[in-house]
Amino acid sequence: QKPSVTMPANSSVSRIAGHLTYSPAIEVRNARFVDDNENGTIERGELCKIIFEVMNRGPRTVYDIQPTVVEATGNKHIFVSPNMHVEQIQPGKGIRYTAMVKADGRLKNGSAKFCVSVIQGNTHISKVTEFNIPTVK
């Protein structure tokens, strides 16, 4: 089963990002989920990656960029690497970001929802991409 990727109008992270305004200049693209054994699920002890590109589509350099990956269901058995900080992205340029995702030995059958976005400063956010990934023991 392939993981589903959607671009929602309203996201699970709305409650977290409620104080941020949408910025069309910052674009998340080519977001994908890659797991070690390539079966499209997260299994106990498995190390996975969420990879995406952050592009500056605006006419000016953007500063204080933070690619963000959040596991939105609150699953205590899935860990996401800390977010990083990018000082600036020139107009028309971009970066590729990889977040590491690790499941511990107590993961249960179900699903995890990952929300991928980019925050600029403390004021702007990109559109949010969501991944719904099955989890198995």
Short mmCIF file of C-alpha atoms in Angstrom, two decimals:
data_model
loop_
_atom_site.label_atom_id
_atom_site.label_comp_id
_atom_site.label_asym_id
_atom_site.label_seq_id
_atom_site.Cartn_x
_atom_site.Cartn_y
_atom_site.Cartn_z
CA GLN A 1 0.00 0.00 0.00
CA LYS A 2 1.39 3.35 -1.05
CA PRO A 3 1.33 6.24 1.43
CA SER A 4 -1.17 8.95 0.60
CA VAL A 5 -0.01 12.53 0.13
CA THR A 6 -2.47 15.41 0.10
CA MET A 7 -2.41 19.17 -0.06
CA PRO A 8 -5.25 20.05 2.33
CA ALA A 9 -7.11 23.34 2.45
CA ASN A 10 -7.24 22.96 6.23
CA SER A 11 -4.56 21.07 8.07
CA SER A 12 -4.13 19.21 11.33
CA VAL A 13 -1.47 21.77 12.22
CA SER A 14 -3.94 24.67 12.02
CA ARG A 15 -4.14 24.81 15.80
CA ILE A 16 -0.32 25.04 16.02
CA ALA A 17 0.06 27.54 13.17
CA GLY A 18 -3.00 29.65 13.92
CA HIS A 19 -0.98 32.84 14.45
CA LEU A 20 0.88 32.49 11.12
CA THR A 21 -0.21 33.90 7.76
CA TYR A 22 0.13 32.07 4.46
CA SER A 23 3.06 33.08 2.24
CA PRO A 24 2.79 32.11 -1.45
CA ALA A 25 6.51 32.95 -1.93
CA ILE A 26 7.56 29.86 0.08
CA GLU A 27 6.77 26.59 -1.67
CA VAL A 28 7.10 22.99 -0.48
CA ARG A 29 7.50 20.66 -3.43
CA ASN A 30 8.43 17.06 -4.26
CA ALA A 31 7.55 15.89 -0.75
CA ARG A 32 7.98 12.14 -0.31
CA PHE A 33 8.14 9.48 2.36
CA VAL A 34 10.90 6.84 2.12
CA ASP A 35 11.12 3.89 4.50
CA ASP A 36 14.09 1.51 4.87
CA ASN A 37 12.44 -1.58 3.38
CA GLU A 38 10.39 0.43 0.86
CA ASN A 39 7.03 -1.15 1.68
CA GLY A 40 5.31 2.20 2.39
CA THR A 41 4.72 1.54 6.08
CA ILE A 42 6.49 2.41 9.32
CA GLU A 43 7.47 -0.70 11.26
CA ARG A 44 8.89 -1.16 14.75
CA GLY A 45 12.51 -0.02 14.88
CA GLU A 46 12.48 1.25 11.29
CA LEU A 47 14.32 4.41 10.26
CA CYS A 48 12.46 6.43 7.60
CA LYS A 49 12.88 9.78 5.85
CA ILE A 50 10.59 12.58 4.78
CA ILE A 51 12.31 14.50 2.00
CA PHE A 52 11.11 17.73 0.40
CA GLU A 53 12.32 20.85 -1.35
CA VAL A 54 11.78 24.40 -0.12
CA MET A 55 11.65 26.97 -2.93
CA ASN A 56 11.58 30.76 -2.83
CA ARG A 57 9.05 31.77 -5.53
CA GLY A 58 9.08 35.44 -4.56
CA PRO A 59 11.08 38.36 -5.98
CA ARG A 60 13.07 38.94 -2.75
CA THR A 61 15.40 36.90 -0.57
CA VAL A 62 13.54 35.20 2.29
CA TYR A 63 15.19 35.00 5.70
CA ASP A 64 14.81 32.90 8.85
CA ILE A 65 13.38 29.76 7.20
CA GLN A 66 12.49 26.66 9.22
CA PRO A 67 11.45 23.47 7.38
CA THR A 68 9.06 21.67 9.73
CA VAL A 69 7.85 18.07 10.01
CA VAL A 70 5.25 17.26 12.68
CA GLU A 71 3.67 13.90 13.55
CA ALA A 72 0.13 15.21 14.06
CA THR A 73 -1.56 12.24 15.76
CA GLY A 74 0.63 12.49 18.86
CA ASN A 75 1.97 8.93 18.50
CA LYS A 76 4.47 8.55 21.37
CA HIS A 77 6.32 5.74 19.55
CA ILE A 78 7.36 7.81 16.53
CA PHE A 79 10.20 10.32 16.74
CA VAL A 80 11.00 13.04 14.19
CA SER A 81 14.43 14.67 14.00
CA PRO A 82 14.61 18.27 15.24
CA ASN A 83 13.81 21.02 12.73
CA MET A 84 16.71 22.95 11.28
CA HIS A 85 17.10 26.63 10.59
CA VAL A 86 18.05 28.09 7.18
CA GLU A 87 19.41 31.62 7.24
CA GLN A 88 18.21 32.68 3.77
CA ILE A 89 17.02 31.50 0.35
CA GLN A 90 17.59 33.71 -2.71
CA PRO A 91 14.72 34.37 -5.20
CA GLY A 92 14.19 31.40 -7.54
CA LYS A 93 16.47 29.17 -5.43
CA GLY A 94 15.75 26.39 -2.99
CA ILE A 95 17.05 23.75 -0.62
CA ARG A 96 16.36 20.06 -0.11
CA TYR A 97 15.46 19.04 3.44
CA THR A 98 15.44 15.56 4.94
CA ALA A 99 13.77 14.78 8.27
CA MET A 100 14.55 11.45 9.91
CA VAL A 101 11.63 9.47 11.36
CA LYS A 102 12.22 6.59 13.78
CA ALA A 103 9.71 4.15 15.26
CA ASP A 104 10.47 2.56 18.61
CA GLY A 105 9.92 -1.08 19.56
CA ARG A 106 6.42 -0.47 20.95
CA LEU A 107 4.78 0.86 17.75
CA LYS A 108 1.26 -0.54 17.16
CA ASN A 109 -0.83 -1.14 14.05
CA GLY A 110 -2.58 2.00 12.86
CA SER A 111 -1.47 5.09 11.00
CA ALA A 112 0.60 8.22 11.48
CA LYS A 113 -0.06 11.62 9.96
CA PHE A 114 2.95 13.78 9.11
CA CYS A 115 2.50 17.47 8.28
CA VAL A 116 5.24 19.13 6.24
CA SER A 117 5.51 22.92 6.01
CA VAL A 118 7.95 25.80 6.15
CA ILE A 119 7.79 28.64 8.66
CA GLN A 120 9.41 31.99 7.91
CA GLY A 121 10.28 33.98 11.01
CA ASN A 122 7.39 33.87 13.42
CA THR A 123 4.88 35.28 10.96
CA HIS A 124 4.54 33.27 7.70
CA ILE A 125 3.89 29.65 6.74
CA SER A 126 3.82 27.73 3.45
CA LYS A 127 0.98 25.45 2.38
CA VAL A 128 1.00 22.23 4.38
CA THR A 129 1.52 18.80 2.81
CA GLU A 130 0.18 15.83 4.76
CA PHE A 131 1.28 12.19 4.65
CA ASN A 132 -0.91 9.41 6.06
CA ILE A 133 1.41 6.44 6.60
CA PRO A 134 0.29 3.02 7.89
CA THR A 135 2.09 1.74 11.00
CA VAL A 136 2.62 -1.95 11.77
CA LYS A 137 4.06 -3.96 14.65
#
